CSV table of C-alpha atoms in Angstrom, one decimal:
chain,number,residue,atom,x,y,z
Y,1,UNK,CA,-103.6,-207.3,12.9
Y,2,UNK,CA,-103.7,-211.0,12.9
Y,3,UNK,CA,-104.6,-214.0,10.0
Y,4,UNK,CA,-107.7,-215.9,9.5
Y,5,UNK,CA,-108.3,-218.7,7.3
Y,6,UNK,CA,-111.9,-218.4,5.4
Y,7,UNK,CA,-113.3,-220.8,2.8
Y,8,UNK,CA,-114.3,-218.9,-0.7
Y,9,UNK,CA,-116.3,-222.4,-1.7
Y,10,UNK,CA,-115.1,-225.1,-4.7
Y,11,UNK,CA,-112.5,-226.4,-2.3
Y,12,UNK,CA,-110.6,-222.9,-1.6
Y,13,UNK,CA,-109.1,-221.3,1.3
Y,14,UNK,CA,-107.9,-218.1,1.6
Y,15,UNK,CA,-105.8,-216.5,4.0
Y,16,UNK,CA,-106.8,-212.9,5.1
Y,17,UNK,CA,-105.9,-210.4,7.7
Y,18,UNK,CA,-108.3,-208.8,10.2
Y,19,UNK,CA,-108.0,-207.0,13.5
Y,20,UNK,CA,-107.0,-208.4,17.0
Y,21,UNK,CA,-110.6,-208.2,18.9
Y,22,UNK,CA,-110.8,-207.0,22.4
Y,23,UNK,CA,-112.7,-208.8,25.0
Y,24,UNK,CA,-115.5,-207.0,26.2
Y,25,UNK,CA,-117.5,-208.2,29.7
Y,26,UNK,CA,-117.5,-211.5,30.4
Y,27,UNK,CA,-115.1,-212.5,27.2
Y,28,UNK,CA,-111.8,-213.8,26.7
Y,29,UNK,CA,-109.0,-213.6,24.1
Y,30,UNK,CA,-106.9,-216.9,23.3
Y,31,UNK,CA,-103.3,-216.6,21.6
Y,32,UNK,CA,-104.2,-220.2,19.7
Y,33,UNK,CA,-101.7,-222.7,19.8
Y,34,UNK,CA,-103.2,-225.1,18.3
Y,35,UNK,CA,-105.9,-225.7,16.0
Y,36,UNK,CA,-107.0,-228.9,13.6
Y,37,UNK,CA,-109.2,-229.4,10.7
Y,38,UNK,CA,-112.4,-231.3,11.6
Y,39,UNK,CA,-114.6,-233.1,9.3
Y,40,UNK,CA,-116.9,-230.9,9.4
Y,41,UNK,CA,-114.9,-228.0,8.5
Y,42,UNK,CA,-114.0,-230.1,5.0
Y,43,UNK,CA,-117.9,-230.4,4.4
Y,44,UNK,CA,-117.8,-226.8,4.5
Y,45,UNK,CA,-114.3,-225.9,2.6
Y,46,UNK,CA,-115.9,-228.7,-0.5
Y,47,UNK,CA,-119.2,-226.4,-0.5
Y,48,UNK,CA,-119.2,-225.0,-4.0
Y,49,UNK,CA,-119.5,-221.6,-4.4
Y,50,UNK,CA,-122.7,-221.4,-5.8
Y,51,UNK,CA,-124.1,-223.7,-2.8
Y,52,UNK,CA,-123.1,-220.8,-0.6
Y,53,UNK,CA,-123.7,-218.3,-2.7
Y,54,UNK,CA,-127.5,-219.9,-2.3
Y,55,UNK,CA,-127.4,-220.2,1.3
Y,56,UNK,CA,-126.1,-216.8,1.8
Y,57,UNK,CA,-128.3,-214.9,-0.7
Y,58,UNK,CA,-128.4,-211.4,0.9
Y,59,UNK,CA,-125.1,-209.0,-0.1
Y,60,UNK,CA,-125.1,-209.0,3.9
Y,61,UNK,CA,-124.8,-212.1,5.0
Y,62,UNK,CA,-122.6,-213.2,1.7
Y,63,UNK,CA,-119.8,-210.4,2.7
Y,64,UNK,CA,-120.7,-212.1,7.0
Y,65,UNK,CA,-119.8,-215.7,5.1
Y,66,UNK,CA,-116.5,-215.1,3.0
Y,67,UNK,CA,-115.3,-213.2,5.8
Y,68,UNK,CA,-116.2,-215.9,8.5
Y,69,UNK,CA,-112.8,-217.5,9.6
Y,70,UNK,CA,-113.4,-220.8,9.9
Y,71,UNK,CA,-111.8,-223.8,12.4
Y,72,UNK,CA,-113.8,-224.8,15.8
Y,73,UNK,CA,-111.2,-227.0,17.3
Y,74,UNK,CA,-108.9,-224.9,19.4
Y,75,UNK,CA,-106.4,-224.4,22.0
Y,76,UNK,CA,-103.9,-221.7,23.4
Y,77,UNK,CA,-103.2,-218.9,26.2
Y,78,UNK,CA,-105.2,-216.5,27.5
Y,79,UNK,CA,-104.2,-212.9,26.2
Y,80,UNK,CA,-106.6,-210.7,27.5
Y,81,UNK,CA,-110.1,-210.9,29.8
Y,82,UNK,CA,-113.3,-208.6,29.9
Y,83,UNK,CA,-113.6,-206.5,32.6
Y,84,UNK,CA,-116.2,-209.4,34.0
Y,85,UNK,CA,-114.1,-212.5,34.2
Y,86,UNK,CA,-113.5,-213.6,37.3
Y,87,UNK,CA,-112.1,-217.9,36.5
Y,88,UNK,CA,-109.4,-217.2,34.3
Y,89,UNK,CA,-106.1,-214.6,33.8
Y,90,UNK,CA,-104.0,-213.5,31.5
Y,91,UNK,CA,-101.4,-216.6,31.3
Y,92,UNK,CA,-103.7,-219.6,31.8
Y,93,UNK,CA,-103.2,-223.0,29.3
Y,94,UNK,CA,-107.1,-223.1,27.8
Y,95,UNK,CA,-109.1,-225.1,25.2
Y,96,UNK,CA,-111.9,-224.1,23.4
Y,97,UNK,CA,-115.4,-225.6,23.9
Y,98,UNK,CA,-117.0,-224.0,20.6
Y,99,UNK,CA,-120.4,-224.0,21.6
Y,100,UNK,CA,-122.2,-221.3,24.0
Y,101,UNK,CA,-125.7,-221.7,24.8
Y,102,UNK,CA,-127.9,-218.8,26.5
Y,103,UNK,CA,-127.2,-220.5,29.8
Y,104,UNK,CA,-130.8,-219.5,31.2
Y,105,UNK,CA,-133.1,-221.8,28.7
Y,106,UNK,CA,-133.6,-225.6,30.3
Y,107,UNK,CA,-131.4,-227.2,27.8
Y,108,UNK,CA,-128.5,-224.7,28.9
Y,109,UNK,CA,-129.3,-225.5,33.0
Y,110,UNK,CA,-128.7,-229.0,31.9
Y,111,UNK,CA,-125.2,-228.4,30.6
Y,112,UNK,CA,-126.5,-228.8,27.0
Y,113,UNK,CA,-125.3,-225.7,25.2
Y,114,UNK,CA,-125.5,-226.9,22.0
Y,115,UNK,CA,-128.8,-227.7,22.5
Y,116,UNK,CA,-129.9,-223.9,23.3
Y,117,UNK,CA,-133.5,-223.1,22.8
Y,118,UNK,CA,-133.0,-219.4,22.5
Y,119,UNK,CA,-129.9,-219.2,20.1
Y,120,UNK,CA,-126.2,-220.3,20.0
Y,121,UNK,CA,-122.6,-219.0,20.0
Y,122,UNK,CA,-120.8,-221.1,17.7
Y,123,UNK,CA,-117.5,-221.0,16.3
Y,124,UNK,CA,-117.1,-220.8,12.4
Y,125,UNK,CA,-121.0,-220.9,12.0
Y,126,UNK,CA,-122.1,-216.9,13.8
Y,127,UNK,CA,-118.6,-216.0,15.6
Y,128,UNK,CA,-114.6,-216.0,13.9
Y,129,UNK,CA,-113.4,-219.4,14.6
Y,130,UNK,CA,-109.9,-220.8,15.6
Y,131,UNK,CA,-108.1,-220.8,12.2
Y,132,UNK,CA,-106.4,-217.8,13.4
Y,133,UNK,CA,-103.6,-216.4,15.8
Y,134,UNK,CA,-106.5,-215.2,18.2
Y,135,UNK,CA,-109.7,-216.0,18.9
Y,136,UNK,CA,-112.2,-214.4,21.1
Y,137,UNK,CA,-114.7,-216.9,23.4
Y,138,UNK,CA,-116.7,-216.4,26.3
Y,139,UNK,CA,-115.5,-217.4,29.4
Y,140,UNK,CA,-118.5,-220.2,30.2
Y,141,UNK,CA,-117.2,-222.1,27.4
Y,142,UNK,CA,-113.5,-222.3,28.0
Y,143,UNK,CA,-111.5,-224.7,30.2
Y,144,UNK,CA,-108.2,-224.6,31.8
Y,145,UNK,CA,-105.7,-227.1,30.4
Y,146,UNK,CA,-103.9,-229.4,33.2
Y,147,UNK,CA,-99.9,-228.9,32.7
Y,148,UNK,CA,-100.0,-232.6,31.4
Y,149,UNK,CA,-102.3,-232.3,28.2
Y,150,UNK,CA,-100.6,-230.3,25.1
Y,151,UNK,CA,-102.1,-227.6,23.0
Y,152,UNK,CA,-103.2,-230.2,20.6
Y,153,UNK,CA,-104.5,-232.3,23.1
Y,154,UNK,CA,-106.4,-229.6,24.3
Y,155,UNK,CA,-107.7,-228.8,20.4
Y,156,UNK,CA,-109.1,-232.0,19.7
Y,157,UNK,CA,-111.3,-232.2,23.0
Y,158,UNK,CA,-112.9,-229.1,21.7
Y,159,UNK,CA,-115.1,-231.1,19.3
Y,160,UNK,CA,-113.3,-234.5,17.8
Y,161,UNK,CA,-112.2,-236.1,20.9
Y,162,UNK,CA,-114.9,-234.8,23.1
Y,163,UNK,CA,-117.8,-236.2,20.2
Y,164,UNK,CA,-116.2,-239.9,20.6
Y,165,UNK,CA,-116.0,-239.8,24.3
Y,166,UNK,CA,-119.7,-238.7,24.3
Y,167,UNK,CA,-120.5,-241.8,22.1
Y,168,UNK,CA,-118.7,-244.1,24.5
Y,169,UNK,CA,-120.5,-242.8,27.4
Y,170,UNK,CA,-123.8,-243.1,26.1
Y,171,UNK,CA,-123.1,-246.6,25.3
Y,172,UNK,CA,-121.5,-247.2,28.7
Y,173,UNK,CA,-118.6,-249.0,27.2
Y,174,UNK,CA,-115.8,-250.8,29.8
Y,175,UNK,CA,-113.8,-253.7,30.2
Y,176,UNK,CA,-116.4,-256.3,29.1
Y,177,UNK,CA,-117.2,-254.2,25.5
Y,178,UNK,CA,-116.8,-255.6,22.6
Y,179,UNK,CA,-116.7,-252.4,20.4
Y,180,UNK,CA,-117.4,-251.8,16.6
Y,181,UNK,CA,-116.0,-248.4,15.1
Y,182,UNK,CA,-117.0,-247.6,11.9
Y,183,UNK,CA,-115.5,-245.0,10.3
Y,184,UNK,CA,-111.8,-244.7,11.4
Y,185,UNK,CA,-111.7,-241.1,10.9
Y,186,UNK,CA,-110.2,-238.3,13.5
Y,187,UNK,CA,-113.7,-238.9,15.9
Y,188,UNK,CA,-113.4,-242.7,14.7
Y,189,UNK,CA,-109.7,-243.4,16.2
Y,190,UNK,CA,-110.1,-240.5,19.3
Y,191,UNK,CA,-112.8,-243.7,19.8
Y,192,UNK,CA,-110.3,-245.9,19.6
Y,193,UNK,CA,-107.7,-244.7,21.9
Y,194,UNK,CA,-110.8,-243.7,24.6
Y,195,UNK,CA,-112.3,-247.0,24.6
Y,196,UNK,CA,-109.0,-249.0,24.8
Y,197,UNK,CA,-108.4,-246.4,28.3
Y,198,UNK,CA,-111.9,-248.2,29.4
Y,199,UNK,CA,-110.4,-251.6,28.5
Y,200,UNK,CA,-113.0,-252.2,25.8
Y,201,UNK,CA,-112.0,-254.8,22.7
Y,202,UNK,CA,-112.2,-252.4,19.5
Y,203,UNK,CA,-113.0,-253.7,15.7
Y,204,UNK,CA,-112.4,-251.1,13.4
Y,205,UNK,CA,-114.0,-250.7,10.4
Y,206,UNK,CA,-113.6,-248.7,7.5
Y,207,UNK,CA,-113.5,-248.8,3.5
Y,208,UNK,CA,-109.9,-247.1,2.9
Y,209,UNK,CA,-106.7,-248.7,3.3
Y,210,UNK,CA,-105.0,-246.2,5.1
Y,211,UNK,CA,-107.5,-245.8,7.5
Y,212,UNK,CA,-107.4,-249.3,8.2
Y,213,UNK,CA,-104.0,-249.0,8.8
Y,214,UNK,CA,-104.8,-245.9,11.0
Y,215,UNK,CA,-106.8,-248.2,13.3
Y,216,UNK,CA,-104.2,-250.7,13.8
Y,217,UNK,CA,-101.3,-248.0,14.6
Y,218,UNK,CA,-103.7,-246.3,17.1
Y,219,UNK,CA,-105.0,-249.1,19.3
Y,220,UNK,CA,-107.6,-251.6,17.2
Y,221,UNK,CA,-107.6,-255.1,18.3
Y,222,UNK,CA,-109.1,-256.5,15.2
Y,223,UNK,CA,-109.8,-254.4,11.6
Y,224,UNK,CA,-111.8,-254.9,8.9
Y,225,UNK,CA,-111.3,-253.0,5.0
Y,226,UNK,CA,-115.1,-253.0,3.8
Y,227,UNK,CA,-113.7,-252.4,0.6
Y,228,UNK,CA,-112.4,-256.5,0.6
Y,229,UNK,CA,-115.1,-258.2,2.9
Y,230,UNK,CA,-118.0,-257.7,4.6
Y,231,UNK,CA,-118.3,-256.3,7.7
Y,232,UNK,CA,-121.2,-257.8,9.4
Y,233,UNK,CA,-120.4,-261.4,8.7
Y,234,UNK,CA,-116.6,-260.5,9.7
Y,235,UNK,CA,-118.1,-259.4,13.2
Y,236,UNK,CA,-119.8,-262.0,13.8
Y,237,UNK,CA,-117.0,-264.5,13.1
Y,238,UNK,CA,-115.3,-262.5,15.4
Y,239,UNK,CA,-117.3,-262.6,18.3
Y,240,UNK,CA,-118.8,-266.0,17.4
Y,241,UNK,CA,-122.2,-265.2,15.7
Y,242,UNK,CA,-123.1,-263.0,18.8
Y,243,UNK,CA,-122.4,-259.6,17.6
Y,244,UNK,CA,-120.8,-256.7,18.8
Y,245,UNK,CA,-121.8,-255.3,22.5
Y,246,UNK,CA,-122.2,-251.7,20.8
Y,247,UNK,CA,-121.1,-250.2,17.3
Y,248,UNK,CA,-120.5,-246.4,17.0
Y,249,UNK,CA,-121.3,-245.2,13.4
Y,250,UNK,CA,-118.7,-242.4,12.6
Y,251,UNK,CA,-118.3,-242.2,8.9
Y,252,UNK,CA,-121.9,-241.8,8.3
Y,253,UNK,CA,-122.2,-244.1,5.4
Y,254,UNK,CA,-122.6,-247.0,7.2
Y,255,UNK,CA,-125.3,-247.4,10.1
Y,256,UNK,CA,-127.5,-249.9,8.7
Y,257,UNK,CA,-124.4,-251.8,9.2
Y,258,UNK,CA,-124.0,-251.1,12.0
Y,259,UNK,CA,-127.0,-251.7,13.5
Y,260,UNK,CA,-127.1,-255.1,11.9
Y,261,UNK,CA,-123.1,-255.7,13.4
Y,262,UNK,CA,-124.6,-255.5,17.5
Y,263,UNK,CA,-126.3,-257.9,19.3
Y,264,UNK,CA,-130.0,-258.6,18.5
Y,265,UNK,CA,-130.9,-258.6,22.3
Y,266,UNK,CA,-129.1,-255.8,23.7
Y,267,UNK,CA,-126.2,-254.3,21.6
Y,268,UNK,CA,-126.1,-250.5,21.3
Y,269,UNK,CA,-125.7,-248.3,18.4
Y,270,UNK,CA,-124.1,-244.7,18.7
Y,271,UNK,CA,-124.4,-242.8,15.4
Y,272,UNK,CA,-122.4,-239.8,15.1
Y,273,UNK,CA,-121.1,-239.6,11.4
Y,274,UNK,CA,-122.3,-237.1,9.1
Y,275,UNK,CA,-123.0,-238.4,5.5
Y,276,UNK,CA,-125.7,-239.6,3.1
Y,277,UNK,CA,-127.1,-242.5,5.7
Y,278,UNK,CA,-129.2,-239.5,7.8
Y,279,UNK,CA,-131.2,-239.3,4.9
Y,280,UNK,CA,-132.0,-243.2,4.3
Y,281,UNK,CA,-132.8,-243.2,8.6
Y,282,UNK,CA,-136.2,-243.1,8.2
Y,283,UNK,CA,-137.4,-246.0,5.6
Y,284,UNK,CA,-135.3,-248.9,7.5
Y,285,UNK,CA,-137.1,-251.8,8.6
Y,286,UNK,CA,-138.0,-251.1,12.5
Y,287,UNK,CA,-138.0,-255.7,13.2
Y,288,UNK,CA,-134.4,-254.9,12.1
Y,289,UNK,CA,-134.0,-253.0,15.7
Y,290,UNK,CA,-135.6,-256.0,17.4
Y,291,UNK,CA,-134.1,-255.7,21.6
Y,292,UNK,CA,-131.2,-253.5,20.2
Y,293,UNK,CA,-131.0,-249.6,21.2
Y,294,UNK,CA,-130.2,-247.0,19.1
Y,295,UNK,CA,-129.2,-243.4,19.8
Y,296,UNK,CA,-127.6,-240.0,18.2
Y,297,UNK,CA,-125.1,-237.9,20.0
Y,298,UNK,CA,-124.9,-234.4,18.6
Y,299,UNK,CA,-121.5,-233.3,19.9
Y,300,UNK,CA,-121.4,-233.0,23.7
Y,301,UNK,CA,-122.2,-231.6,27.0
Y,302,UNK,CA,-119.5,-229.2,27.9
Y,303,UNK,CA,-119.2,-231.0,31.8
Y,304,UNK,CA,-117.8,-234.0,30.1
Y,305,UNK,CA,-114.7,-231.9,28.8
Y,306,UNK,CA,-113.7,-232.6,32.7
Y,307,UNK,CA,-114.1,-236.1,32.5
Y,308,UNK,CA,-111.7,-236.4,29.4
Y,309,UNK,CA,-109.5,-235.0,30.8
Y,310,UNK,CA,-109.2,-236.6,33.8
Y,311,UNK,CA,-109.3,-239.9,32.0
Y,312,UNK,CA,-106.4,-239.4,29.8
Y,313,UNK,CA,-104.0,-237.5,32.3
Y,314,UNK,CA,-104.9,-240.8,34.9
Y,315,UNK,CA,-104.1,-243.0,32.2
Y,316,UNK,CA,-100.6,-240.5,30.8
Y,317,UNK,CA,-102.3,-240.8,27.6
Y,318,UNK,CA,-102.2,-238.0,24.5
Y,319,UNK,CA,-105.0,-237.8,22.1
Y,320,UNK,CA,-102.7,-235.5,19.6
Y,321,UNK,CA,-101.0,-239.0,18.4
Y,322,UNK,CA,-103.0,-238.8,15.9
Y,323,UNK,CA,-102.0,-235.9,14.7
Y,324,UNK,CA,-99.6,-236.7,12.3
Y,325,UNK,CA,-99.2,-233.8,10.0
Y,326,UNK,CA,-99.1,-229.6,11.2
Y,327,UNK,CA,-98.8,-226.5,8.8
Y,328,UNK,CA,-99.0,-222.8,9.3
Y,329,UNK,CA,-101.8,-220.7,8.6
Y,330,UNK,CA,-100.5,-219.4,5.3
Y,331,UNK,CA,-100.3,-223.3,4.2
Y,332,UNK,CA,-104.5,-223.6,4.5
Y,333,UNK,CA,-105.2,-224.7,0.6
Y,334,UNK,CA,-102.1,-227.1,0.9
Y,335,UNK,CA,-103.3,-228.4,4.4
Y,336,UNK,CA,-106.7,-228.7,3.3
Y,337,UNK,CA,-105.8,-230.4,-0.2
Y,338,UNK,CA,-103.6,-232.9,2.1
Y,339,UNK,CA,-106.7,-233.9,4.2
Y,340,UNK,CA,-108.2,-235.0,0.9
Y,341,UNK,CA,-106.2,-237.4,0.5
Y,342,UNK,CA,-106.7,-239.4,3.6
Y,343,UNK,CA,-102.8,-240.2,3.8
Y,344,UNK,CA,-102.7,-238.4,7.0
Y,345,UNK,CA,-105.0,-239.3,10.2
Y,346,UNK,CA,-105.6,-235.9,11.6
Y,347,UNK,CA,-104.3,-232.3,10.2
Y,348,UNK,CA,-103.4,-228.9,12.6
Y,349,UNK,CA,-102.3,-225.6,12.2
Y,350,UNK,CA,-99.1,-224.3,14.4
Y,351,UNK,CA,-100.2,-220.1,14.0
């Protein structure tokens, strides 16, 4: 028997027992370690219960949902292996990439997994996620750890960490970058602390006080608190009416902004954040884009978990700095409740 955290909607989670699962063929079983709350996971625990209640309509799929455990972001040691797997052993450091594509479909051949054509295994959304003391994955879509990175380390790459990496290589930011960040949430500062490995110059922006302060502690060379100026004139007296070289948009409240915060002849926009701006996409002014590019990332390709890693062991750097605040699995409403409050930078569980 082991505990999962599920979410119940109206901003409650529940801790519940269910049996250990065995790995069958080409599966694995991870003794977690570590696991952290992603902003995503709050969209989900802030559902009210009626919302799900709507999504889930059928008896069968609402007992599936409120007995889903939840958490994507996961790391640990291998337990036990199907009969099938050949890479890893009972032992081996892991993390957890949380999405597992066909592999067959063209999206799949490309490394694109959570892009899959034909259908997707994905943590917390079809399959029990990591807010547990086990969790079962397929082999394809779990990587070794090297001895350097820690179990948290290893956590966030599984979805935070990796999504801001994916951002900065899509805008191909390095030495010469001049960098806006808004949002200066988990994927905002794992930004932060990736771009300043490249060498980039970082502006963080963000509309909370604390977060500002989160930028500055993690690596920002300039910040900006929306919530007292503005931030595209700020940017621009920063870089002397040029604009930033490329913004990433990580709160999701503010791309317009961003857009308008990058050069007009080549800066580059990343937009990652989820919020109320995907919805107001589609009736901004295209002359606003003028020579500037503009792109989405939905998560990431699950070869660049490699290059991560390889970038922060070269460079002796730990991504679970920002983790400021761990509980146990029977504290989920308490850790949940203290990620409302934006007082800490990232949250974990310790099973």
């Amino acid at each position: 028997i082991m505990k999962g955290i599920v979410y119940e909607g109206d901003r409650k989670a529940d801790v519940k027992q269910f049996p250990i699962p065995k790995p069958k063929k080409r599966e694995v079983l991870v003794k977690v370690q570590a696991t952290t709350i992603c902003g995503s996971d709050m969209h989900k625990w802030r559902t009210t219960q009626t919302e799900l209640l709507k999504r889930f309509g059928q008896e069968k799929m609402k007992s599936f949902w409120f007995n889903l455990i939840q958490g994507h972001e996961g790391a640990g040691v291998v337990e036990e292996v199907g009969d099938a797997v050949e890479y890893l052993t009972r032992g081996d450091r892991v993390m957890i990439y949380h999405s597992q594509g066909c592999g067959v479909c063209p999206k799949c051949l490309e490394g694109n997994h959570r892009l899959c054509e034909m259908g997707q295994w994905l943590l917390a959304s079809n399959v029990n996620g990591t807010f547990s003391e086990y969790v079962l994955n397929r082999e394809t879509s779990v990587r070794k750890l090297p001895d350097f990175l820690s179990f948290l380390d290893g956590a966030l790459m599984g979805c935070c960490a990796g999504t801001a990496f994916e951002a900065l290589r899509k805008l191909n930011v390095n030495s010469r970058t001049k960098l806006a960040v808004y949002g200066l949430g988990p994927v905002g500062l794992c930004a932060v602390i990736e771009a300043k490995l490249f060498g980039a110059y970082v502006i963080g922006i963000d509309v909370r006080e604390e977060r500002v302060d989160f930028g500055l502690k993690y690596g920002c060379d300039e910040v900006i608190n929306t919530a007292k100026e503005d931030p595209v004139k700020s940017i621009m007296a920063i870089t002397d009416g040029e604009g930033a070289d490329a913004a990433i948009e990580a709160s999701g409240n503010a791309f317009l902004n961003a857009v308008k915060s990058v050069k007009t002849d080549s800066g580059k926009v990343c937009a990652v954040g989820w919020g109320k701006d995907r919805f107001e996409v589609p009736g901004f002014k295209t002359d606003l884009l003028y020579e500037r590019y503009v792109v989405g990332s939905s998560l990431f390709p699950i070869q660049s978990i490699q290059e991560l890693m390889n970038l922060v062991v070269l460079h002796k750097t730990h991504l679970d700095q920002i983790v400021d605040t761990t509980f146990k699995l029977d504290q989920a409403q308490e850790a949940h409740e203290q990620f409302e409050t934006y007082r800490s930078a990232k949250i974990g569980f310790i099973p």
